[in-house]
Tab-separated table of C-alpha atoms in Angstrom:
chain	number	residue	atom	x	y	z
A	540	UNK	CA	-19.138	6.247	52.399
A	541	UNK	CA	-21.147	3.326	53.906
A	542	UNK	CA	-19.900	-0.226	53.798
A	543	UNK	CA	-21.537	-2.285	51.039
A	544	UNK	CA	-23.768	-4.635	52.252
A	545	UNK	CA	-21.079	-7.823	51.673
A	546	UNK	CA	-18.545	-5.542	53.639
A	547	UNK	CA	-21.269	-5.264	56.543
A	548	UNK	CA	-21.851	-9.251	56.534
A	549	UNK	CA	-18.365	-9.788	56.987
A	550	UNK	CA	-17.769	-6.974	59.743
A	551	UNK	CA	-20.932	-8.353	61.503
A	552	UNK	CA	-19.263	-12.476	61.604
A	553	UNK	CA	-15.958	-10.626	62.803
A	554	UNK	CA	-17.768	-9.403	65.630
A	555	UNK	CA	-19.381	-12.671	66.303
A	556	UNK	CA	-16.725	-14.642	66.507
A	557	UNK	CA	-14.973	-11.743	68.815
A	558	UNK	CA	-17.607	-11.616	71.422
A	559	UNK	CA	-17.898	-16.205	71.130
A	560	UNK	CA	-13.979	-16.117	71.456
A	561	UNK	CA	-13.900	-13.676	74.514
A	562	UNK	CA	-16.897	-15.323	76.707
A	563	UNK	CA	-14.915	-18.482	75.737
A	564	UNK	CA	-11.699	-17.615	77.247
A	565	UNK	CA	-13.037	-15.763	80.244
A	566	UNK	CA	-16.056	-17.438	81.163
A	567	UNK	CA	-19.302	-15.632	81.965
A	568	UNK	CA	-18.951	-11.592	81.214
A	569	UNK	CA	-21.511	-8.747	81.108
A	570	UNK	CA	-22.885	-6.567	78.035
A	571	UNK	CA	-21.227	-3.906	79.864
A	572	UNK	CA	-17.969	-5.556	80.441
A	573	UNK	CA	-17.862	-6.677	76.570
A	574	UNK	CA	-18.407	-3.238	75.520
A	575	UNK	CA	-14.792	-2.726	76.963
A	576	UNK	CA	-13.646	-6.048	76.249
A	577	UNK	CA	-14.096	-5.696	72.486
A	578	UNK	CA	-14.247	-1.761	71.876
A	579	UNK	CA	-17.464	-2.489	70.151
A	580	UNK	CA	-20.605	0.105	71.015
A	581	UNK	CA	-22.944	-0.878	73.553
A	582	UNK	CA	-25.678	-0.637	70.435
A	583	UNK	CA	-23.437	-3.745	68.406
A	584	UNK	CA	-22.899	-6.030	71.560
A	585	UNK	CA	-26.767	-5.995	72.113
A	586	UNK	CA	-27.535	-6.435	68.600
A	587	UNK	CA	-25.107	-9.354	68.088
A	588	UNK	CA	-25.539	-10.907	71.298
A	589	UNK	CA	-29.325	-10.812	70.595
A	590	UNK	CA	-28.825	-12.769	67.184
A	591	UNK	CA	-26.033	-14.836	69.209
A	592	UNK	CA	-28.822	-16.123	71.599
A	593	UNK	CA	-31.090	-16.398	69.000
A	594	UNK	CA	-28.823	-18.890	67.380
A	595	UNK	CA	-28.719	-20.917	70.573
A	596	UNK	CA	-25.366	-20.038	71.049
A	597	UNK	CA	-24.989	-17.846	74.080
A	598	UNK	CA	-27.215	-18.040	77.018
A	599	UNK	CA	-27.792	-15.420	79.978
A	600	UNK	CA	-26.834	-16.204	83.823
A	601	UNK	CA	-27.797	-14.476	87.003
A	602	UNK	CA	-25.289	-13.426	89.194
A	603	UNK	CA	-25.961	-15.411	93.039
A	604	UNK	CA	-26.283	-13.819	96.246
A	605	UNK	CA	-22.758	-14.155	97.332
A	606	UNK	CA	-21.781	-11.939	94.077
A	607	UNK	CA	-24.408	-9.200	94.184
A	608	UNK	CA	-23.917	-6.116	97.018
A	609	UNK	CA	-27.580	-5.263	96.806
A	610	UNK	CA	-29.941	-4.009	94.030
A	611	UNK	CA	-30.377	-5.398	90.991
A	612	UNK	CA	-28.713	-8.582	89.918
A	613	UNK	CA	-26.180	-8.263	86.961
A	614	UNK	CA	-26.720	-10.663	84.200
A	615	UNK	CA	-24.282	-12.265	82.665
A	616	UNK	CA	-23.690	-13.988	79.127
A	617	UNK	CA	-21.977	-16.924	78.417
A	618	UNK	CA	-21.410	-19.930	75.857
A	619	UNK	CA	-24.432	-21.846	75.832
A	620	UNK	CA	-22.143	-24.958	75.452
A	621	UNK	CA	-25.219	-27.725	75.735
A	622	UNK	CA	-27.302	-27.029	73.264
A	623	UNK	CA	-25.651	-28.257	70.522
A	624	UNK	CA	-23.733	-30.759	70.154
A	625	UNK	CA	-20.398	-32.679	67.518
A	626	UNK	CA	-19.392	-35.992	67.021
A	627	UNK	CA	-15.649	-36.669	66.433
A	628	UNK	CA	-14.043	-39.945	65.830
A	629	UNK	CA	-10.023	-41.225	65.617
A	630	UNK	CA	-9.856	-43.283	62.725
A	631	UNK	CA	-6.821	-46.263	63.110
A	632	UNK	CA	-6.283	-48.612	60.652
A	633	UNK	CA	-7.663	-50.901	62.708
A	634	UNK	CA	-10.994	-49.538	64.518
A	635	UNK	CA	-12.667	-46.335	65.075
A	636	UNK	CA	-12.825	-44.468	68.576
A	637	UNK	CA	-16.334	-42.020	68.282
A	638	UNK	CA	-17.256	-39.532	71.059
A	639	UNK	CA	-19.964	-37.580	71.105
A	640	UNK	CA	-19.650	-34.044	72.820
A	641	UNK	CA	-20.800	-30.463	74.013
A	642	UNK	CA	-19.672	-27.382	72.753
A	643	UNK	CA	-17.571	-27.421	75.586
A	644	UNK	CA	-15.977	-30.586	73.859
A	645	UNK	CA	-17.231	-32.923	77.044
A	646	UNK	CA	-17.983	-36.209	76.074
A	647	UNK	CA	-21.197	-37.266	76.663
A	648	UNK	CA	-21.507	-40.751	74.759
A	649	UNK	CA	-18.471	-42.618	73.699
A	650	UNK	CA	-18.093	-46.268	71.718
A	651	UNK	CA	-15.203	-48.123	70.151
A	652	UNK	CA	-15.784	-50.293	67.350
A	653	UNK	CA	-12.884	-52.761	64.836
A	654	UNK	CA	-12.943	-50.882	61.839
A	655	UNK	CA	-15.023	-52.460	59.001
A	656	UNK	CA	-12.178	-52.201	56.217
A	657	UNK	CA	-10.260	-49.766	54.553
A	658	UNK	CA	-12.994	-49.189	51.262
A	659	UNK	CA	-13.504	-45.681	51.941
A	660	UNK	CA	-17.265	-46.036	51.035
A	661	UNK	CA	-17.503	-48.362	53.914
A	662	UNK	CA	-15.540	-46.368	56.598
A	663	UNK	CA	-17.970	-43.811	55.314
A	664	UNK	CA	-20.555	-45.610	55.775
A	665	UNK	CA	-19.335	-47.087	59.109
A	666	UNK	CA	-19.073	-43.458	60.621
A	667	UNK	CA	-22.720	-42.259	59.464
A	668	UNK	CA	-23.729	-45.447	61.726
A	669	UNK	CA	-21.679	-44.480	64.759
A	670	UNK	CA	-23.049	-40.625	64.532
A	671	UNK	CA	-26.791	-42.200	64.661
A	672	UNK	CA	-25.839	-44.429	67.942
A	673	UNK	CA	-23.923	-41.925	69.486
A	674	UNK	CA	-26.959	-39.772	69.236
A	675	UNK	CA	-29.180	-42.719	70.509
A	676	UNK	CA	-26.825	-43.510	73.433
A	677	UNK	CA	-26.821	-39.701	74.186
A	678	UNK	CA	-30.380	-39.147	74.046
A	679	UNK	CA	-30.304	-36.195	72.436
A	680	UNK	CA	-31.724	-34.130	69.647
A	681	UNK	CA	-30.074	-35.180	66.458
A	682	UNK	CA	-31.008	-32.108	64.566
A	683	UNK	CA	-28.665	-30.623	67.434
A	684	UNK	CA	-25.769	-32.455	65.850
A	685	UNK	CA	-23.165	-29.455	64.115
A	686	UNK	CA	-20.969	-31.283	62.695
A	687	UNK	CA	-18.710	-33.729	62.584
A	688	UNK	CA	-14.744	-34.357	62.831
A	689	UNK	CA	-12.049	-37.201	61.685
A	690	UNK	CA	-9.042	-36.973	63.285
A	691	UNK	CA	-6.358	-39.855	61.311
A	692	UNK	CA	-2.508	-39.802	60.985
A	693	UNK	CA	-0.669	-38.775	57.383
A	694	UNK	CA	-0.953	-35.811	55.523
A	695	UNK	CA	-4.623	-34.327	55.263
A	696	UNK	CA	-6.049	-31.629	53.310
A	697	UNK	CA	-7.834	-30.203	55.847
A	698	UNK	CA	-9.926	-27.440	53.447
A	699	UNK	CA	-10.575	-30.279	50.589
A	700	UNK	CA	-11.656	-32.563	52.800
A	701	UNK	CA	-9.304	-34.981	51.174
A	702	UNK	CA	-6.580	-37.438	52.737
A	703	UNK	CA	-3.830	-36.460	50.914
A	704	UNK	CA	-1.967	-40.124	52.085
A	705	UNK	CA	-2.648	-42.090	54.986
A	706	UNK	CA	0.443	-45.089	54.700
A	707	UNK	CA	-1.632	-47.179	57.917
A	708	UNK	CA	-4.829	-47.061	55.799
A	709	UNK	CA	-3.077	-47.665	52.328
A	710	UNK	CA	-5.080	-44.494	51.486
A	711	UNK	CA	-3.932	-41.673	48.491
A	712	UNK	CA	-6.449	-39.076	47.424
A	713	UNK	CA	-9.483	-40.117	49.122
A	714	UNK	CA	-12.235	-37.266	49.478
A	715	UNK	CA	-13.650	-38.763	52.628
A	716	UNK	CA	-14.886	-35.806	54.023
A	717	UNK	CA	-17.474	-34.950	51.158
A	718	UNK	CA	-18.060	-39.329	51.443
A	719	UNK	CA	-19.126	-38.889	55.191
A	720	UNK	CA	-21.272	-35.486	54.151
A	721	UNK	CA	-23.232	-37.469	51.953
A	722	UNK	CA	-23.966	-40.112	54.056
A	723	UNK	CA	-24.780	-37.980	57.274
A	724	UNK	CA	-26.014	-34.294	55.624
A	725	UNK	CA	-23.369	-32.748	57.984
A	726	UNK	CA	-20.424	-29.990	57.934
A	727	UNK	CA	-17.724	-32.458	58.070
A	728	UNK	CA	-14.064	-31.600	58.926
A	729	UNK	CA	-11.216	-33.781	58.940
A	730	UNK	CA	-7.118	-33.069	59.749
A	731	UNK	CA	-4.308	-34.846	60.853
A	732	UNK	CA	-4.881	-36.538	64.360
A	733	UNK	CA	-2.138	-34.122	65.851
A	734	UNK	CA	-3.866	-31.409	64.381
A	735	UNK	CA	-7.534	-32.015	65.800
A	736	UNK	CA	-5.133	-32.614	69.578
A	737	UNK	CA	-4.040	-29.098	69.137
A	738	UNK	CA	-7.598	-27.612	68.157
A	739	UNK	CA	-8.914	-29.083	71.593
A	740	UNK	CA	-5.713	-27.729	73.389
A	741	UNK	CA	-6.371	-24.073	71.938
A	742	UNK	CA	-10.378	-23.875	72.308
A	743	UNK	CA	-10.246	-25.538	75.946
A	744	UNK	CA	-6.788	-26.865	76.962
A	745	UNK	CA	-3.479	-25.764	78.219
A	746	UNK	CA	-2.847	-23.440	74.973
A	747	UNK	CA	-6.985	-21.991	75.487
A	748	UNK	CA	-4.639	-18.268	76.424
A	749	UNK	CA	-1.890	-18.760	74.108
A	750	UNK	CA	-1.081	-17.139	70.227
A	751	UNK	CA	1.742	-19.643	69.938
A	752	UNK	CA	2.403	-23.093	70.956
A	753	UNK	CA	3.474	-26.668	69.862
A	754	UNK	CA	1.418	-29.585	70.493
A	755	UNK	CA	3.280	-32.882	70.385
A	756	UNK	CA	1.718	-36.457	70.452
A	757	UNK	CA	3.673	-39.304	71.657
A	758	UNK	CA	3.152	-42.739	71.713
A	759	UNK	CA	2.596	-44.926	68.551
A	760	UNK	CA	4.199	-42.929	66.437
A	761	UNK	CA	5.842	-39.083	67.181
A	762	UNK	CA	3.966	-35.867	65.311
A	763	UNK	CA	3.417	-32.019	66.189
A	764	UNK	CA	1.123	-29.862	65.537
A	765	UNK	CA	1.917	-25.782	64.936
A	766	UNK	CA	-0.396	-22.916	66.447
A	767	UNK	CA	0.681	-19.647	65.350
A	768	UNK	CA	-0.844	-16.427	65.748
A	769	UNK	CA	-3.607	-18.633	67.447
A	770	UNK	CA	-4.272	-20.462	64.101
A	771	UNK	CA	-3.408	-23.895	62.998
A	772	UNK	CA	-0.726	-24.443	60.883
A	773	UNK	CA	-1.077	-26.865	58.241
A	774	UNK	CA	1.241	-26.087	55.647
A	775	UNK	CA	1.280	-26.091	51.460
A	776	UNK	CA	-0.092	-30.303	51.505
A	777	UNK	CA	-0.879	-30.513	55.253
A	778	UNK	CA	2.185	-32.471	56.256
A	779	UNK	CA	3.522	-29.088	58.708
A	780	UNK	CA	4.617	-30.670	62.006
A	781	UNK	CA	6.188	-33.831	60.506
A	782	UNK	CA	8.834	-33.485	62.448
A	783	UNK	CA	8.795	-37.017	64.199
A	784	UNK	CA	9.730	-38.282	60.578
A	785	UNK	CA	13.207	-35.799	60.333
A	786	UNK	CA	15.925	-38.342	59.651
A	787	UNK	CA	18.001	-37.939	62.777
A	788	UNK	CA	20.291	-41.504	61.861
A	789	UNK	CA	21.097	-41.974	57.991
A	790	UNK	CA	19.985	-45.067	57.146
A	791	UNK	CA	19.507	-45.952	60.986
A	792	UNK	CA	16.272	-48.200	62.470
A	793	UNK	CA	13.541	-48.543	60.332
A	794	UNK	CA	10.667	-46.360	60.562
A	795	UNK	CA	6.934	-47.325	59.918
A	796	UNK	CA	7.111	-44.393	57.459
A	797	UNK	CA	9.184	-47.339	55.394
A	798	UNK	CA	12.350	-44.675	55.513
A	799	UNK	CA	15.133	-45.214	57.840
A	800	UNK	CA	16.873	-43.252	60.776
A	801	UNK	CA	13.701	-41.124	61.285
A	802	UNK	CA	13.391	-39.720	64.900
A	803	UNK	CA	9.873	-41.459	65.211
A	804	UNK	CA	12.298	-44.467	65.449
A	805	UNK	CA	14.050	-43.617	68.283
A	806	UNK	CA	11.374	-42.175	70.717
A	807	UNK	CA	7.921	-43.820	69.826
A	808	UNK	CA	7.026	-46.433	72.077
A	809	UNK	CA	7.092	-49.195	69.780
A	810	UNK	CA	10.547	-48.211	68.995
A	811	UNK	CA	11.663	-47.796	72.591
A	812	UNK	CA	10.443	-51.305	73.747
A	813	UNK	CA	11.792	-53.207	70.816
A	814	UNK	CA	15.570	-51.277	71.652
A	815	UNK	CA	15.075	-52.404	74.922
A	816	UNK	CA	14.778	-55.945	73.428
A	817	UNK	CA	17.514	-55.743	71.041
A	818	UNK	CA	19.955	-55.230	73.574
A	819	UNK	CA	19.045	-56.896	76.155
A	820	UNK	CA	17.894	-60.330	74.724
A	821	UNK	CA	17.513	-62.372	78.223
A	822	UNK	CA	14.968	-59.811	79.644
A	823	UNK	CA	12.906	-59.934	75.912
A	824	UNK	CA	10.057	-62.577	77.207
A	825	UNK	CA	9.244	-60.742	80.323
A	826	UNK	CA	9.310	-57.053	79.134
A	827	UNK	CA	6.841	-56.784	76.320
A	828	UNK	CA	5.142	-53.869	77.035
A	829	UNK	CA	5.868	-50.434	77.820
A	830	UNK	CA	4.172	-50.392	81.203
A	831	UNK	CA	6.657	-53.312	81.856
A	832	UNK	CA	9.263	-51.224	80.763
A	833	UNK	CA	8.983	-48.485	82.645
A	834	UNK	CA	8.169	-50.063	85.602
A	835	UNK	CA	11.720	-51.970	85.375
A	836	UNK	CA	13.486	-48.640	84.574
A	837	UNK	CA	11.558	-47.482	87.642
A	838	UNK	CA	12.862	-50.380	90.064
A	839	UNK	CA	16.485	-49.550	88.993
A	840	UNK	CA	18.037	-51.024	85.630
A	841	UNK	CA	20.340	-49.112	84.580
A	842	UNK	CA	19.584	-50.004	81.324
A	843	UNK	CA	16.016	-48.928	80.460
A	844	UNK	CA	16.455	-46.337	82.769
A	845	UNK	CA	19.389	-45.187	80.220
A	846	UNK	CA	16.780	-46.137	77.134
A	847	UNK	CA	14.402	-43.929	78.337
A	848	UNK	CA	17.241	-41.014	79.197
A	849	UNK	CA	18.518	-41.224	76.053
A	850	UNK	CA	15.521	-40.891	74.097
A	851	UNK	CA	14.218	-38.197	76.219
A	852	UNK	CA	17.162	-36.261	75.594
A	853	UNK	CA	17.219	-36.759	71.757
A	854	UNK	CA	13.545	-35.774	71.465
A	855	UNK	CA	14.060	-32.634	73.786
A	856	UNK	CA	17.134	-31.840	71.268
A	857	UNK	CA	14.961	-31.916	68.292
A	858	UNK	CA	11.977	-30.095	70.176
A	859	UNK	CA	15.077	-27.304	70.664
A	860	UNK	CA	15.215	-26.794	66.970
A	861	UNK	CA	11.267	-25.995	66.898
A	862	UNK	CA	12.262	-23.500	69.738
A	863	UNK	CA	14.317	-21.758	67.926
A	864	UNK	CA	12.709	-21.498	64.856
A	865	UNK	CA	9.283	-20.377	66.257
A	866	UNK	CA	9.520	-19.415	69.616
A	867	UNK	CA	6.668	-20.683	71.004
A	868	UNK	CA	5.063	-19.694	73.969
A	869	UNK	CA	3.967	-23.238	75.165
A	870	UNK	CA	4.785	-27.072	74.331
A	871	UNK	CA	2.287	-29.440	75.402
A	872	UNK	CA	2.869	-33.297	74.981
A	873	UNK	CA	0.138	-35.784	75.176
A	874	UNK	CA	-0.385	-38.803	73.719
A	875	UNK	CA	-0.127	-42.697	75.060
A	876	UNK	CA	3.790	-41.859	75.583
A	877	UNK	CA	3.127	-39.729	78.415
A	878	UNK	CA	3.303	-43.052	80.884
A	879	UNK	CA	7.264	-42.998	79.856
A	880	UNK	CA	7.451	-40.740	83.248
A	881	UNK	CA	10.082	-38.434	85.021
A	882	UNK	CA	12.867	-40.684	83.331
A	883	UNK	CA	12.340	-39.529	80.151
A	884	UNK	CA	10.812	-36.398	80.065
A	885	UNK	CA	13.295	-34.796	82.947
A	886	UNK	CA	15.987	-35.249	79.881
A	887	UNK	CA	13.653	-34.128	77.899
A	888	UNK	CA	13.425	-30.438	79.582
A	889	UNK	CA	16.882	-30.269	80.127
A	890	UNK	CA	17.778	-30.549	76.591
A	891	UNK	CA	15.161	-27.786	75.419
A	892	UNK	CA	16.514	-25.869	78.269
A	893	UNK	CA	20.115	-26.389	77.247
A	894	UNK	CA	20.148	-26.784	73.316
A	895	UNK	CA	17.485	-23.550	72.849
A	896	UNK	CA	18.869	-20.846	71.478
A	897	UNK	CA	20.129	-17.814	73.931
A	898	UNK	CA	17.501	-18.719	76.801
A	899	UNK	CA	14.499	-18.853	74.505
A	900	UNK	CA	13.404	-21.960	77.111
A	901	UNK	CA	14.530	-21.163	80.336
A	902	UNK	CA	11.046	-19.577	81.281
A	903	UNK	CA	9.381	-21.938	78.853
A	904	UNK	CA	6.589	-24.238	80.166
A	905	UNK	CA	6.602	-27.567	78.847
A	906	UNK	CA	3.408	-29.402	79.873
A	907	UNK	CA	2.790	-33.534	80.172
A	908	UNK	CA	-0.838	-33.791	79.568
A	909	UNK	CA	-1.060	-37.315	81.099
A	910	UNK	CA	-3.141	-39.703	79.365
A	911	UNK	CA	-4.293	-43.259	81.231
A	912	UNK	CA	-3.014	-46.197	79.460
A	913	UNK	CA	-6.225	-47.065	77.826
A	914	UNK	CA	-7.834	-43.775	77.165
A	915	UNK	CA	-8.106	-43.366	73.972
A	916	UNK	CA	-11.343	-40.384	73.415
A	917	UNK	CA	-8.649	-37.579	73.972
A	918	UNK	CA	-7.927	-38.169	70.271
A	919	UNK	CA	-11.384	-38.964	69.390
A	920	UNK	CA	-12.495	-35.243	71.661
A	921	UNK	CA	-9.522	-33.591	69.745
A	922	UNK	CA	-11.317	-34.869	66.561
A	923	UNK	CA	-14.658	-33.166	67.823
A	924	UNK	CA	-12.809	-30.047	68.160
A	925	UNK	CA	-12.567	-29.577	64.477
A	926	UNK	CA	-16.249	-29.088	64.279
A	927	UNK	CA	-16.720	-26.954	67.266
A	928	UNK	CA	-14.010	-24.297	66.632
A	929	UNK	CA	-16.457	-23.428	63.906
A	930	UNK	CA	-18.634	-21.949	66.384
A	931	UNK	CA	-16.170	-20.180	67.513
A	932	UNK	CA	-13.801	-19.065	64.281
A	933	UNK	CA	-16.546	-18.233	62.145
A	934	UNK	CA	-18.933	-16.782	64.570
A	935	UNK	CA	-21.924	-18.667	63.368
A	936	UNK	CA	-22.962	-22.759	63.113
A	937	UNK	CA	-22.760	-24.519	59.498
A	938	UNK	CA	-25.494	-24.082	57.671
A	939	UNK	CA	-27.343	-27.255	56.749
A	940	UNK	CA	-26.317	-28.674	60.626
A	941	UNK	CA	-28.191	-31.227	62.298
A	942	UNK	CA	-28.252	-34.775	61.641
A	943	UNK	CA	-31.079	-34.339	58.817
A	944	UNK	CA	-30.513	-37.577	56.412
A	945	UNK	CA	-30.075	-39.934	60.379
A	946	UNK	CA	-33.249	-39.287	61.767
């Protein structure tokens, strides 16, 4: 019995999305090598990769000289990654980063700007601005424009488009999403800022080859994000991955979640320097920073060196509990906290290594993405991410893309 015709829409996006997903792990591929690839007939993989080129989103590519043995070159297909384009911003309670980007997720225009205020109708506002300069400063089409992604800490609903609560913004409930659509006539997708890190690491990144894998961002604050069976995890509200907010100290250091004892403050870098200052009260003037402190741990005291130990270990202790509930494959860190160095992420292995259940991380990688102290578009690219995995998950762009109410 033949398929009804909503049954044969949904088997044809499947097969999209298989053939986008497998020229964007491997690279450039040939009809004949996705016919093996996939296990689809040689009759689907022209059809779809017709429609796919159609749609601007795969492009063909001659083999060169030094790869052909005579004859006829092969050609072979691959992600047209430049001809469309995504915006994606970090928004901070205090200013928004925007990046404008490829479907490769390289940044091609980039601007920082103080934030305007916290009225969502403003930062909505604010944002349909940037997305017209970035596509100014870029030069390009704006009718090229996909979509657009908001990366912000707290607890998102990422399929509402709503921020469930964001404590830095004094945010609860806000639909910004469908605020920025208006405004900009774009697909827009927003998540927790850990969450748009990890869709970057799993379309591009470290975690482009892996089903499962924890993505943890350091620095300000302390979050993870979950891939499983290569999907984000978001959980029943969007608050999965919490886990820098796990009270490790009952009613311990304050927290900037307004709790107490929370492993956020223990390990962040806010919470690190101001330890440092606590106990030792003579060096306070001259260490204010955590370059500064690093660098001293670095030249020998014993005690920052210890701070940064210490915390290293306690994180890579709670990281062990992840490990043993999900196994991952892959941990990648990233974030502003990667500058903490050796001193605090060699304890860091050693307790995943030692505290992991029966060897589950004695083969398992655990990768320092490093950041540069003042480079902030990673989070603003991870933010773009969120609109260009829908290339790629669903097999087809938004409808109603392109920067129609900008031009």
């Amino acid at each position: 019995m033949a398929p009804a015709r909503g049954d044969l829409g949904v088997l044809r996006a499947h097969n999209r999305r298989v053939i986008l997903n497998h020229l964007r792990r491997l690279g450039p591929v040939s009809r004949t090598q996705l016919v093996e690839l996939t296990g689809l007939s040689s009759a689907s993989i022209t059809g779809i990769t017709a429609e796919l080129m159609g749609d601007r989103l795969l492009t063909e590519r001659s083999v060169g000289e030094a790869g052909s043995s005579g004859g006829r070159r092969p050609i072979l297909l691959d992600i047209d990654y430049t001809a469309h384009y995504a915006v994606g911003l970090k928004l901070r309670e205090d200013r928004i980063m925007a990046v404008l980007t490829d479907l490769s997720t390289a940044v091609l225009a980039h601007v920082t700007e103080p934030l305007d205020g916290h009225d969502p109708h403003e930062v909505a506002s604010q944002i349909a601005r940037l997305c017209k300069a970035l596509s100014r400063r870029a030069r390009i089409d704006p009718t090229h424009v996909i979509g657009i992604g908001i990366g912000l800490s707290g607890v998102i609903d990422a399929l509402q488009g709503n921020v469930v609560h964001a404590p830095l913004l004094g945010w609860r409930n806000v639909p910004l999403a469908p605020l920025v659509r208006e405004r900009t006539g774009l697909p827009t997708h927003i998540d927790n800022d850990v969450n748009s890190l990890a869709a970057a690491e799993r379309l591009f990144g470290h975690g482009k080859h892996s089903a499962h894998f924890l993505t943890v961002a350091l620095g300000r604050g302390l979050g993870s994000a979950l891939v499983l069976g290569g999907e984000l995890h978001r959980g029943r509200r969007g608050g999965a991955g919490e886990f820098g907010h796990n009270v490790v100290v009952p009613d311990g250091r304050p927290c900037s979640c307004g709790r107490r004892g929370c492993l956020e403050a223990y390990t962040s870098e806010p919470a690190l320097l101001s330890q440092f200052q606590e106990r030792h009260p003579d060096l306070a003037p001259q260490i204010t920073t955590v370059n500064e402190l690093v660098t001293l741990a670095e030249g020998g005291h014993d005690g920052a060196a210890s701070l940064l130990a210490d915390a290293g270990r306690l994180l890579g202790t709670h990281l062990s509990y992840l490990v043993n509930t999900l196994d991952p494959e892959l941990i990648v860190i990233g974030g502003e906290g990667t500058r903490l160095g050796p001193l605090f992420f060699d304890p860091l292995r050693e307790a995943v290594r030692a505290r992991a259940f029966d060897g589950l991380a004695d083969d398992l990688p655990v990768v320092i993405d490093a950041w540069s102290d003042d480079d902030f578009t990673p989070w603003a690219r991870g933010a773009a991410s969120l609109a260009v995995q829908c290339a790629f998950d669903f097999g087809t762009l938004a409808e109603g893309a392109g920067m129609t109410h900008l031009r």
